[in-house]
Coordinates of C-alpha atoms in Angstrom, one line a residue:
M269 CA -9.6 -13.6 10.4
T270 CA -12.9 -11.6 10.4
D271 CA -13.7 -9.2 13.1
L272 CA -16.3 -11.6 14.2
H273 CA -13.8 -14.4 14.6
F274 CA -11.5 -12.0 16.2
I275 CA -14.1 -10.9 18.9
R276 CA -15.0 -14.7 19.5
F277 CA -11.3 -15.5 20.1
C278 CA -10.8 -12.8 22.4
Y279 CA -13.9 -13.5 24.3
S280 CA -12.7 -16.9 24.8
I281 CA -9.6 -15.8 26.2
A282 CA -11.7 -13.3 28.4
V283 CA -13.9 -16.4 29.6
D284 CA -10.7 -18.4 30.6
I285 CA -9.3 -15.5 32.6
R286 CA -10.7 -15.0 36.1
G287 CA -11.8 -11.5 37.2
E288 CA -14.2 -9.1 36.0
P289 CA -11.5 -6.0 35.6
M290 CA -9.7 -8.3 32.9
R291 CA -12.8 -8.9 30.8
Q292 CA -13.5 -5.0 30.9
T293 CA -10.0 -4.1 29.8
L294 CA -10.2 -6.8 27.0
A295 CA -13.6 -5.5 25.9
A296 CA -12.3 -2.1 25.8
A297 CA -9.4 -3.2 23.9
I298 CA -11.6 -5.0 21.2
V299 CA -13.7 -1.8 20.7
A300 CA -10.6 0.2 20.2
L301 CA -9.1 -2.1 17.6
L302 CA -12.4 -2.5 15.8
G303 CA -12.6 1.2 15.7
A304 CA -9.0 1.6 14.3
S305 CA -9.8 -0.8 11.6
P306 CA -11.3 1.6 8.8
A307 CA -8.3 4.1 9.3
L308 CA -5.7 1.2 9.0
A309 CA -7.3 -0.2 6.0
D310 CA -7.3 3.3 4.3
A311 CA -3.6 3.6 5.3
N312 CA -3.0 0.2 3.8
E313 CA -4.8 1.2 0.8
D314 CA -2.8 4.3 0.4
F315 CA 0.7 2.5 1.0
V316 CA -0.2 -0.3 -1.7
W317 CA -1.4 2.4 -4.3
A318 CA 1.9 4.6 -3.7
T319 CA 4.0 1.6 -4.2
Q320 CA 2.2 0.6 -7.5
I321 CA 2.5 4.4 -8.8
A322 CA 6.2 4.3 -7.7
A323 CA 6.9 1.1 -9.6
V324 CA 5.3 2.6 -12.7
I325 CA 7.0 5.8 -12.5
G326 CA 10.4 4.0 -11.8
S327 CA 10.0 1.8 -14.7
A328 CA 9.0 4.1 -17.5
D329 CA 12.6 4.9 -18.6
A330 CA 13.9 1.3 -18.2
C331 CA 10.9 0.0 -20.2
G332 CA 10.9 2.8 -22.7
F333 CA 7.3 4.2 -22.2
K334 CA 6.5 7.7 -21.9
L335 CA 4.5 9.6 -18.8
D336 CA 3.1 13.0 -18.8
D337 CA 5.6 14.9 -16.7
A338 CA 2.9 17.6 -15.6
K339 CA 0.7 14.7 -14.5
V340 CA 3.5 13.0 -12.5
K341 CA 4.3 16.2 -11.0
A342 CA 0.7 17.0 -9.9
L343 CA 0.3 13.5 -8.6
A344 CA 3.7 13.8 -6.5
S345 CA 2.5 17.2 -5.1
N346 CA -1.2 16.8 -4.7
K347 CA -1.5 13.3 -3.5
I348 CA 2.0 11.4 -2.5
A349 CA 3.4 14.5 -0.6
K350 CA 0.2 14.6 1.6
M351 CA 0.7 10.9 2.6
D352 CA 2.3 9.8 5.8
S353 CA 6.1 9.5 6.1
G354 CA 6.3 5.8 5.9
T355 CA 4.2 5.6 2.7
R356 CA 6.4 8.6 1.1
S357 CA 9.6 6.7 2.1
N358 CA 8.3 3.5 0.5
F359 CA 7.2 5.4 -2.5
Y360 CA 10.9 6.7 -2.7
A361 CA 12.6 3.3 -2.1
T362 CA 10.2 1.6 -4.7
L363 CA 10.6 4.3 -7.3
T364 CA 14.6 4.1 -7.0
L365 CA 15.0 0.3 -6.8
T366 CA 12.6 -0.4 -9.7
P367 CA 15.1 0.2 -12.5
N368 CA 17.7 -2.0 -10.9
E369 CA 15.0 -4.6 -10.3
L370 CA 14.1 -4.5 -14.0
S371 CA 17.7 -4.8 -15.3
Q372 CA 17.9 -8.2 -13.4
L373 CA 15.0 -9.8 -15.1
S374 CA 15.0 -12.1 -17.9
A375 CA 14.1 -10.4 -21.3
T376 CA 10.8 -12.3 -21.3
A377 CA 9.9 -11.4 -17.7
K378 CA 11.0 -7.8 -18.5
V379 CA 8.7 -7.5 -21.5
A380 CA 5.9 -8.8 -19.2
Q381 CA 6.5 -6.5 -16.4
C382 CA 7.1 -3.3 -18.6
A383 CA 3.6 -4.2 -20.3
M384 CA 1.8 -4.3 -17.2
Q385 CA 3.4 -1.0 -15.8
S386 CA 2.5 0.9 -19.0
E387 CA -1.0 -0.5 -18.7
V388 CA -1.3 0.8 -15.0
A389 CA 0.1 4.1 -16.2
K390 CA -2.6 4.5 -18.8
R391 CA -5.2 3.5 -16.2
E392 CA -4.0 5.9 -13.5
G393 CA -3.9 8.7 -16.1
L394 CA 0.0 9.1 -16.3
A395 CA 0.4 8.3 -19.8
P396 CA 0.4 11.4 -22.4

């Protein structure tokens, strides 16, 4: 649902509700939600990125590709450590669960997953 569709939806509710105070409250809520949208989008991008990086790091040993330890350390110290606690917690969970998930894949699926993670490692500058 786009922001415009959301606004129209909320306005249609406000039109159905009798009383000016309710409309003003709803209008204030819409403005607050729209103002928060960019911050929420940034937080979501960080969460997704951290999850992808955790999967790369977590699969390196199981897949047999190398990562540059200094680059991984710098990334963890300079970027991951500065993210919100929920993102850091998810990073850790993904990091520790990835090897087990890989061990449960078929041989072909593991080859595909490992190839993808190796390429992401290169793209993110983590490969030696």
